[in-house]
Amino acid sequence: MKILIDMNLSPDWVQVFENSGIKSVHWSNIGDPRATDRVIMNWASANGYIVFTNDLDFGSLLAATQAEAPSVIQVRTQDLLPATIGNVVVEALRRFASELESGALITIDLTRSRVRILPIILPAKE
């Protein structure tokens, strides 16, 4: 499992993932900090990374494109510091590892995690 940490999250997450044996990289170390979400998604998909973000636009992109990759982990809490939610995130990564490898959108908050398997097919409008 390889995690690509979005710009809206601290680079401190790299150490949290490394301490848990999970390879990760912060987008600021590999790409343009002003890159669009689509560019980040395309890079993650092409390089076998899972996107870790607080940005709901990634889930919207997955739904709009009905993409099967990359997997996305969305964190939905006010406090995004690794010291506060690091254990919750790592636990969710381990719990949903097979879904993430196959293609999934995981939404994590402090009390629960939700999984949607990719591709996301929205109901047709009548």
Short mmCIF file of C-alpha atoms in Angstrom, two decimals, residues 34-79:
data_model
loop_
_atom_site.label_atom_id
_atom_site.label_comp_id
_atom_site.label_asym_id
_atom_site.label_seq_id
_atom_site.Cartn_x
_atom_site.Cartn_y
_atom_site.Cartn_z
CA ARG A 34 -0.92 24.29 -7.31
CA ALA A 35 -1.83 21.16 -9.30
CA THR A 36 -5.51 20.44 -9.82
CA ASP A 37 -7.21 17.54 -8.09
CA ARG A 38 -7.51 15.82 -11.47
CA VAL A 39 -3.72 15.99 -11.98
CA ILE A 40 -3.16 14.52 -8.51
CA MET A 41 -5.72 11.76 -9.16
CA ASN A 42 -4.13 10.89 -12.51
CA TRP A 43 -0.66 10.71 -10.96
CA ALA A 44 -1.88 8.53 -8.09
CA SER A 45 -3.66 6.18 -10.47
CA ALA A 46 -0.69 5.90 -12.85
CA ASN A 47 1.72 5.23 -9.98
CA GLY A 48 -0.38 2.90 -7.83
CA TYR A 49 -1.00 5.31 -4.94
CA ILE A 50 -4.06 5.83 -2.74
CA VAL A 51 -5.00 9.51 -2.25
CA PHE A 52 -5.30 10.67 1.37
CA THR A 53 -7.17 13.97 1.63
CA ASN A 54 -9.62 16.21 3.45
CA ASP A 55 -10.98 17.50 0.13
CA LEU A 56 -14.44 16.25 -0.89
CA ASP A 57 -13.68 17.07 -4.54
CA PHE A 58 -11.80 13.79 -4.92
CA GLY A 59 -14.93 11.80 -4.14
CA SER A 60 -16.89 13.97 -6.57
CA LEU A 61 -14.29 13.31 -9.27
CA LEU A 62 -14.56 9.57 -8.69
CA ALA A 63 -18.35 9.75 -9.01
CA ALA A 64 -18.32 12.04 -12.07
CA THR A 65 -15.82 9.90 -13.96
CA GLN A 66 -16.95 6.51 -12.60
CA ALA A 67 -13.24 5.73 -12.24
CA GLU A 68 -12.07 2.46 -10.73
CA ALA A 69 -8.84 4.00 -9.45
CA PRO A 70 -7.23 5.49 -7.53
CA SER A 71 -8.69 4.69 -4.15
CA VAL A 72 -9.32 7.76 -2.00
CA ILE A 73 -9.34 8.15 1.78
CA GLN A 74 -11.25 11.24 2.94
CA VAL A 75 -10.87 12.48 6.51
CA ARG A 76 -13.90 14.39 7.81
CA THR A 77 -12.84 15.90 11.12
CA GLN A 78 -12.10 19.42 12.33
CA ASP A 79 -8.72 18.46 13.78
#
